[in-house]
């Protein structure tokens, strides 16, 4: 029997497009006057982006730097893709998508500042793109249907979980999120979800239902805290693998 989904979170302004448009609009204005300002980064207090990068570049995963393709859902300020290119040495296709056009504009400005060339290439090498796309309401590009080797989600599932929007069946839109993500990853490929709203086990329940093509493959380690005899952590990152 399929595990019951965790209780829904109360809707919040963090689940609205207006909130993120305002956030990245402020980041753009600040960046214009202070070029060193790179915008809002989720989970910076636990250095999540670098920990995910360390996991993705670990010998255990053995991802090929020249052939592995990445899709970053809700790319924000593009931090994860910049790290993959500049520190991780990944030279294949890197695509960041966001439903906020101001996020995309910020990413493009930061890429230009870094001297990175944006746009697709014929062979895929050194291809980096930031593009406007809404996973909940837009169809994927035809070339995305073949899937990516790695799909990244750093806080996007959290934001969707905080949206009060419902679909045509009057279900919260978070209910259909995992299914849409699965359609973007290759068989044998991976999905890495980083969250501060859900535990490892809750993410497993959301993404690994009975009919899902995903299974837990690994986890990113974060410092744990102890309080009242209980141990826990404020952020978790779970790696799921799509069944072949």
Short mmCIF file of N, CA and C in Angstrom, two decimals, residues 104-233:
data_model
loop_
_atom_site.label_atom_id
_atom_site.label_comp_id
_atom_site.label_asym_id
_atom_site.label_seq_id
_atom_site.Cartn_x
_atom_site.Cartn_y
_atom_site.Cartn_z
N UNK A 104 15.80 35.08 -13.64
CA UNK A 104 16.53 34.77 -14.87
C UNK A 104 17.42 35.94 -15.27
N UNK A 105 16.89 37.14 -15.14
CA UNK A 105 17.68 38.34 -15.48
C UNK A 105 18.90 38.46 -14.57
N UNK A 106 18.71 38.20 -13.28
CA UNK A 106 19.83 38.25 -12.33
C UNK A 106 20.89 37.22 -12.70
N UNK A 107 20.46 35.98 -12.98
CA UNK A 107 21.41 34.92 -13.34
C UNK A 107 22.23 35.30 -14.56
N UNK A 108 21.58 35.86 -15.55
CA UNK A 108 22.28 36.24 -16.78
C UNK A 108 23.29 37.34 -16.52
N UNK A 109 22.94 38.28 -15.66
CA UNK A 109 23.88 39.36 -15.33
C UNK A 109 25.08 38.81 -14.56
N UNK A 110 24.83 37.89 -13.64
CA UNK A 110 25.92 37.30 -12.87
C UNK A 110 26.83 36.46 -13.76
N UNK A 111 26.23 35.73 -14.71
CA UNK A 111 27.03 34.93 -15.64
C UNK A 111 27.92 35.82 -16.50
N UNK A 112 27.36 36.92 -16.95
CA UNK A 112 28.13 37.88 -17.75
C UNK A 112 29.29 38.44 -16.93
N UNK A 113 29.01 38.75 -15.66
CA UNK A 113 30.04 39.28 -14.77
C UNK A 113 31.18 38.27 -14.59
N UNK A 114 30.82 36.98 -14.57
CA UNK A 114 31.80 35.93 -14.39
C UNK A 114 32.53 35.57 -15.69
N UNK A 115 32.09 36.15 -16.79
CA UNK A 115 32.72 35.86 -18.07
C UNK A 115 32.28 34.54 -18.67
N UNK A 116 31.13 34.02 -18.23
CA UNK A 116 30.63 32.76 -18.75
C UNK A 116 29.76 33.00 -19.97
N UNK A 117 29.92 32.17 -20.97
CA UNK A 117 29.15 32.30 -22.21
C UNK A 117 27.82 31.58 -22.05
N UNK A 118 26.73 32.29 -22.34
CA UNK A 118 25.41 31.72 -22.21
C UNK A 118 24.86 31.30 -23.56
N UNK A 119 23.99 30.28 -23.53
CA UNK A 119 23.33 29.84 -24.74
C UNK A 119 23.70 28.41 -25.09
N UNK A 120 22.87 27.77 -25.92
CA UNK A 120 23.14 26.38 -26.33
C UNK A 120 24.32 26.30 -27.27
N UNK A 121 24.95 25.14 -27.34
CA UNK A 121 26.02 24.90 -28.31
C UNK A 121 25.70 23.64 -29.09
N UNK A 122 26.31 23.50 -30.25
CA UNK A 122 25.98 22.38 -31.13
C UNK A 122 26.31 21.04 -30.48
N UNK A 123 27.42 20.98 -29.76
CA UNK A 123 27.80 19.69 -29.15
C UNK A 123 27.44 19.60 -27.66
N UNK A 124 26.82 20.65 -27.13
CA UNK A 124 26.43 20.63 -25.72
C UNK A 124 27.53 21.06 -24.77
N UNK A 125 28.77 21.04 -25.19
CA UNK A 125 29.88 21.38 -24.31
C UNK A 125 29.85 22.86 -23.95
N UNK A 126 30.11 23.13 -22.67
CA UNK A 126 30.15 24.49 -22.14
C UNK A 126 28.84 25.25 -22.36
N UNK A 127 27.76 24.50 -22.54
CA UNK A 127 26.45 25.12 -22.73
C UNK A 127 25.85 25.46 -21.38
N UNK A 128 25.50 26.73 -21.20
CA UNK A 128 24.84 27.17 -19.97
C UNK A 128 23.70 28.10 -20.36
N UNK A 129 22.52 27.82 -19.81
CA UNK A 129 21.34 28.63 -20.11
C UNK A 129 20.58 28.95 -18.84
N UNK A 130 20.00 30.14 -18.81
CA UNK A 130 19.03 30.49 -17.78
C UNK A 130 17.78 30.95 -18.51
N UNK A 131 16.68 30.29 -18.23
CA UNK A 131 15.48 30.56 -19.02
C UNK A 131 14.23 30.57 -18.15
N UNK A 132 13.24 31.34 -18.59
CA UNK A 132 11.97 31.46 -17.89
C UNK A 132 11.12 30.23 -18.17
N UNK A 133 10.75 29.50 -17.11
CA UNK A 133 9.92 28.30 -17.28
C UNK A 133 9.29 27.94 -15.96
N UNK A 134 8.00 27.59 -16.01
CA UNK A 134 7.23 27.24 -14.82
C UNK A 134 6.89 25.76 -14.89
N UNK A 135 7.50 24.95 -14.04
CA UNK A 135 7.30 23.50 -14.08
C UNK A 135 5.85 23.10 -13.86
N UNK A 136 5.08 23.90 -13.12
CA UNK A 136 3.70 23.54 -12.80
C UNK A 136 2.71 23.88 -13.91
N UNK A 137 3.07 24.84 -14.77
CA UNK A 137 2.08 25.34 -15.72
C UNK A 137 2.56 25.35 -17.17
N UNK A 138 3.79 24.97 -17.43
CA UNK A 138 4.32 25.02 -18.79
C UNK A 138 4.80 23.65 -19.24
N UNK A 139 4.65 23.37 -20.53
CA UNK A 139 5.19 22.14 -21.08
C UNK A 139 6.70 22.26 -21.24
N UNK A 140 7.43 21.18 -21.04
CA UNK A 140 8.90 21.25 -21.22
C UNK A 140 9.25 21.37 -22.70
N UNK A 141 10.41 21.91 -22.96
CA UNK A 141 10.91 21.95 -24.33
C UNK A 141 11.02 20.53 -24.88
N UNK A 142 10.89 20.41 -26.18
CA UNK A 142 10.95 19.10 -26.81
C UNK A 142 12.26 18.39 -26.48
N UNK A 143 13.38 19.14 -26.49
CA UNK A 143 14.68 18.51 -26.24
C UNK A 143 14.87 18.11 -24.78
N UNK A 144 14.00 18.61 -23.89
CA UNK A 144 14.10 18.23 -22.48
C UNK A 144 13.42 16.90 -22.20
N UNK A 145 12.56 16.47 -23.10
CA UNK A 145 11.78 15.25 -22.87
C UNK A 145 12.68 14.03 -22.77
N UNK A 146 13.83 14.05 -23.46
CA UNK A 146 14.76 12.92 -23.37
C UNK A 146 15.38 12.81 -21.99
N UNK A 147 15.27 13.89 -21.21
CA UNK A 147 15.70 13.86 -19.82
C UNK A 147 17.12 14.33 -19.57
N UNK A 148 17.37 14.74 -18.33
CA UNK A 148 18.69 15.18 -17.88
C UNK A 148 19.29 14.09 -16.99
N UNK A 149 20.61 14.10 -16.90
CA UNK A 149 21.28 13.14 -16.02
C UNK A 149 21.01 13.47 -14.55
N UNK A 150 21.00 14.76 -14.23
CA UNK A 150 20.75 15.19 -12.85
C UNK A 150 19.78 16.37 -12.85
N UNK A 151 18.74 16.25 -12.06
CA UNK A 151 17.80 17.36 -11.84
C UNK A 151 17.97 17.83 -10.41
N UNK A 152 18.15 19.13 -10.22
CA UNK A 152 18.41 19.71 -8.91
C UNK A 152 17.22 20.54 -8.43
N UNK A 153 16.94 20.45 -7.15
CA UNK A 153 15.88 21.23 -6.52
C UNK A 153 16.40 21.67 -5.16
N UNK A 154 16.72 22.94 -5.04
CA UNK A 154 17.23 23.47 -3.76
C UNK A 154 16.24 24.51 -3.26
N UNK A 155 15.22 24.04 -2.55
CA UNK A 155 14.23 24.94 -1.99
C UNK A 155 12.99 25.13 -2.83
N UNK A 156 13.00 24.65 -4.08
CA UNK A 156 11.83 24.85 -4.94
C UNK A 156 10.64 24.01 -4.47
N UNK A 157 10.90 22.76 -4.09
CA UNK A 157 9.82 21.94 -3.56
C UNK A 157 9.26 22.56 -2.28
N UNK A 158 10.12 23.16 -1.48
CA UNK A 158 9.68 23.86 -0.28
C UNK A 158 8.70 24.97 -0.65
N UNK A 159 9.07 25.80 -1.65
CA UNK A 159 8.22 26.91 -2.06
C UNK A 159 6.88 26.40 -2.61
N UNK A 160 6.93 25.35 -3.43
CA UNK A 160 5.70 24.77 -3.97
C UNK A 160 4.83 24.24 -2.84
N UNK A 161 5.46 23.68 -1.81
CA UNK A 161 4.72 23.14 -0.66
C UNK A 161 3.98 24.24 0.09
N UNK A 162 4.47 25.47 -0.02
CA UNK A 162 3.87 26.60 0.69
C UNK A 162 2.86 27.35 -0.16
N UNK A 163 2.64 26.88 -1.39
CA UNK A 163 1.65 27.50 -2.27
C UNK A 163 0.26 26.98 -1.93
N UNK A 164 -0.69 27.89 -1.87
CA UNK A 164 -2.06 27.50 -1.62
C UNK A 164 -2.83 27.21 -2.89
N UNK A 165 -2.16 27.31 -4.03
CA UNK A 165 -2.82 27.08 -5.32
C UNK A 165 -3.28 25.63 -5.43
N UNK A 166 -4.42 25.44 -6.11
CA UNK A 166 -4.94 24.09 -6.34
C UNK A 166 -5.04 23.84 -7.84
N UNK A 167 -5.02 22.55 -8.22
CA UNK A 167 -5.13 22.18 -9.63
C UNK A 167 -6.59 21.98 -10.02
N UNK A 168 -6.83 21.45 -11.22
CA UNK A 168 -8.18 21.26 -11.71
C UNK A 168 -9.00 20.28 -10.90
N UNK A 169 -8.32 19.43 -10.15
CA UNK A 169 -9.01 18.47 -9.29
C UNK A 169 -9.12 18.96 -7.86
N UNK A 170 -8.82 20.26 -7.66
CA UNK A 170 -8.89 20.89 -6.34
C UNK A 170 -7.90 20.29 -5.35
N UNK A 171 -6.78 19.77 -5.86
CA UNK A 171 -5.70 19.30 -5.00
C UNK A 171 -4.63 20.38 -4.96
N UNK A 172 -3.95 20.50 -3.84
CA UNK A 172 -2.82 21.43 -3.76
C UNK A 172 -1.81 21.06 -4.85
N UNK A 173 -1.22 22.07 -5.50
CA UNK A 173 -0.33 21.82 -6.63
C UNK A 173 0.89 20.99 -6.25
N UNK A 174 1.25 20.99 -4.98
CA UNK A 174 2.39 20.20 -4.54
C UNK A 174 2.17 18.71 -4.82
N UNK A 175 0.91 18.29 -4.88
CA UNK A 175 0.60 16.88 -5.10
C UNK A 175 1.14 16.36 -6.44
N UNK A 176 1.18 17.23 -7.45
CA UNK A 176 1.63 16.79 -8.77
C UNK A 176 3.07 17.12 -9.10
N UNK A 177 3.78 17.72 -8.14
CA UNK A 177 5.14 18.21 -8.42
C UNK A 177 6.11 17.08 -8.75
N UNK A 178 6.14 16.04 -7.92
CA UNK A 178 7.11 14.96 -8.11
C UNK A 178 6.93 14.30 -9.47
N UNK A 179 5.68 14.11 -9.88
CA UNK A 179 5.42 13.48 -11.17
C UNK A 179 6.01 14.30 -12.32
N UNK A 180 5.90 15.60 -12.23
CA UNK A 180 6.47 16.46 -13.27
C UNK A 180 8.00 16.41 -13.26
N UNK A 181 8.58 16.33 -12.08
CA UNK A 181 10.04 16.24 -11.99
C UNK A 181 10.55 14.95 -12.61
N UNK A 182 9.87 13.85 -12.32
CA UNK A 182 10.29 12.54 -12.84
C UNK A 182 10.37 12.56 -14.36
N UNK A 183 9.47 13.31 -15.00
CA UNK A 183 9.46 13.37 -16.46
C UNK A 183 10.63 14.13 -17.05
N UNK A 184 11.45 14.75 -16.21
CA UNK A 184 12.58 15.54 -16.69
C UNK A 184 13.93 14.85 -16.51
N UNK A 185 13.93 13.65 -15.94
CA UNK A 185 15.19 12.96 -15.65
C UNK A 185 15.28 11.67 -16.45
N UNK A 186 16.47 11.35 -16.92
CA UNK A 186 16.70 10.13 -17.69
C UNK A 186 16.52 8.90 -16.80
N UNK A 187 16.25 7.77 -17.41
CA UNK A 187 16.28 6.51 -16.67
C UNK A 187 17.71 6.30 -16.16
N UNK A 188 17.82 5.97 -14.90
CA UNK A 188 19.14 5.83 -14.30
C UNK A 188 19.72 7.14 -13.83
N UNK A 189 19.02 8.27 -14.13
CA UNK A 189 19.48 9.58 -13.70
C UNK A 189 19.06 9.88 -12.28
N UNK A 190 19.41 11.07 -11.78
CA UNK A 190 19.19 11.40 -10.38
C UNK A 190 18.43 12.70 -10.19
N UNK A 191 17.74 12.78 -9.09
CA UNK A 191 17.07 14.00 -8.63
C UNK A 191 17.58 14.28 -7.23
N UNK A 192 18.12 15.47 -7.00
CA UNK A 192 18.62 15.84 -5.68
C UNK A 192 17.75 16.97 -5.13
N UNK A 193 17.06 16.69 -4.03
CA UNK A 193 16.13 17.64 -3.43
C UNK A 193 16.67 18.10 -2.08
N UNK A 194 16.79 19.42 -1.93
CA UNK A 194 17.24 20.00 -0.66
C UNK A 194 16.08 20.77 -0.04
N UNK A 195 15.82 20.50 1.24
CA UNK A 195 14.64 21.06 1.90
C UNK A 195 14.92 21.43 3.34
N UNK A 196 14.20 22.47 3.81
CA UNK A 196 14.21 22.77 5.24
C UNK A 196 12.82 22.59 5.83
N UNK A 197 11.84 22.26 4.97
CA UNK A 197 10.46 22.07 5.44
C UNK A 197 10.11 20.61 5.69
N UNK A 198 10.88 19.70 5.10
CA UNK A 198 10.56 18.28 5.17
C UNK A 198 11.77 17.48 5.64
N UNK A 199 11.53 16.39 6.32
CA UNK A 199 12.61 15.49 6.73
C UNK A 199 12.96 14.54 5.58
N UNK A 200 14.05 13.79 5.75
CA UNK A 200 14.43 12.78 4.76
C UNK A 200 13.26 11.84 4.47
N UNK A 201 12.64 11.33 5.53
CA UNK A 201 11.57 10.36 5.37
C UNK A 201 10.34 10.96 4.71
N UNK A 202 10.06 12.22 5.01
CA UNK A 202 8.92 12.88 4.37
C UNK A 202 9.18 13.11 2.89
N UNK A 203 10.41 13.49 2.54
CA UNK A 203 10.74 13.64 1.11
C UNK A 203 10.60 12.30 0.39
N UNK A 204 11.02 11.24 1.05
CA UNK A 204 10.88 9.91 0.46
C UNK A 204 9.42 9.60 0.18
N UNK A 205 8.54 9.97 1.11
CA UNK A 205 7.12 9.72 0.93
C UNK A 205 6.56 10.52 -0.24
N UNK A 206 7.00 11.76 -0.38
CA UNK A 206 6.52 12.60 -1.48
C UNK A 206 7.02 12.10 -2.84
N UNK A 207 8.27 11.67 -2.90
CA UNK A 207 8.89 11.38 -4.20
C UNK A 207 8.95 9.89 -4.55
N UNK A 208 8.71 9.01 -3.59
CA UNK A 208 8.86 7.57 -3.85
C UNK A 208 7.58 6.80 -3.58
N UNK A 209 6.47 7.29 -4.09
CA UNK A 209 5.22 6.57 -3.94
C UNK A 209 5.26 5.25 -4.69
N UNK A 210 4.22 4.45 -4.49
CA UNK A 210 4.17 3.11 -5.08
C UNK A 210 4.30 3.14 -6.60
N UNK A 211 3.75 4.17 -7.25
CA UNK A 211 3.78 4.26 -8.70
C UNK A 211 4.93 5.12 -9.20
N UNK A 212 5.77 5.61 -8.31
CA UNK A 212 6.88 6.47 -8.72
C UNK A 212 8.00 5.66 -9.34
N UNK A 213 8.76 6.32 -10.21
CA UNK A 213 9.93 5.71 -10.82
C UNK A 213 11.20 6.02 -10.04
N UNK A 214 11.04 6.70 -8.89
CA UNK A 214 12.21 7.11 -8.11
C UNK A 214 12.40 6.24 -6.88
N UNK A 215 13.67 6.06 -6.51
CA UNK A 215 14.02 5.37 -5.28
C UNK A 215 15.18 6.12 -4.63
N UNK A 216 15.28 6.04 -3.31
CA UNK A 216 16.35 6.74 -2.60
C UNK A 216 17.69 6.12 -2.96
N UNK A 217 18.66 6.99 -3.30
CA UNK A 217 19.99 6.53 -3.69
C UNK A 217 21.05 6.96 -2.68
N UNK A 218 20.88 8.14 -2.09
CA UNK A 218 21.88 8.63 -1.14
C UNK A 218 21.42 9.90 -0.46
N UNK A 219 22.22 10.39 0.44
CA UNK A 219 21.91 11.61 1.18
C UNK A 219 23.16 12.46 1.35
N UNK A 220 22.96 13.76 1.46
CA UNK A 220 24.04 14.69 1.76
C UNK A 220 24.09 14.87 3.27
N UNK A 221 25.28 14.81 3.83
CA UNK A 221 25.43 14.92 5.28
C UNK A 221 25.53 16.37 5.72
N UNK A 222 24.76 16.72 6.77
CA UNK A 222 24.80 18.05 7.37
C UNK A 222 25.06 17.89 8.87
N UNK A 223 25.56 18.95 9.52
CA UNK A 223 25.73 18.89 10.97
C UNK A 223 24.38 18.64 11.65
N UNK A 224 24.40 17.87 12.73
CA UNK A 224 23.17 17.60 13.47
C UNK A 224 23.19 18.38 14.79
N UNK A 225 22.01 18.65 15.32
CA UNK A 225 21.91 19.33 16.61
C UNK A 225 21.17 18.42 17.59
N UNK A 226 21.39 18.66 18.86
CA UNK A 226 20.71 17.90 19.90
C UNK A 226 19.94 18.84 20.81
N UNK A 227 18.69 18.45 21.10
CA UNK A 227 17.88 19.26 21.99
C UNK A 227 16.87 18.34 22.67
N UNK A 228 16.83 18.40 24.00
CA UNK A 228 15.86 17.58 24.73
C UNK A 228 16.03 16.09 24.51
N UNK A 229 17.28 15.67 24.26
CA UNK A 229 17.54 14.25 24.04
C UNK A 229 17.26 13.78 22.63
N UNK A 230 16.80 14.69 21.76
CA UNK A 230 16.53 14.34 20.37
C UNK A 230 17.60 14.93 19.47
N UNK A 231 17.92 14.23 18.38
CA UNK A 231 18.86 14.75 17.41
C UNK A 231 18.12 15.04 16.11
N UNK A 232 18.62 16.02 15.38
CA UNK A 232 18.00 16.37 14.11
C UNK A 232 18.87 17.33 13.33
N UNK A 233 18.35 17.80 12.21
CA UNK A 233 19.07 18.77 11.40
C UNK A 233 18.05 19.68 10.75
#
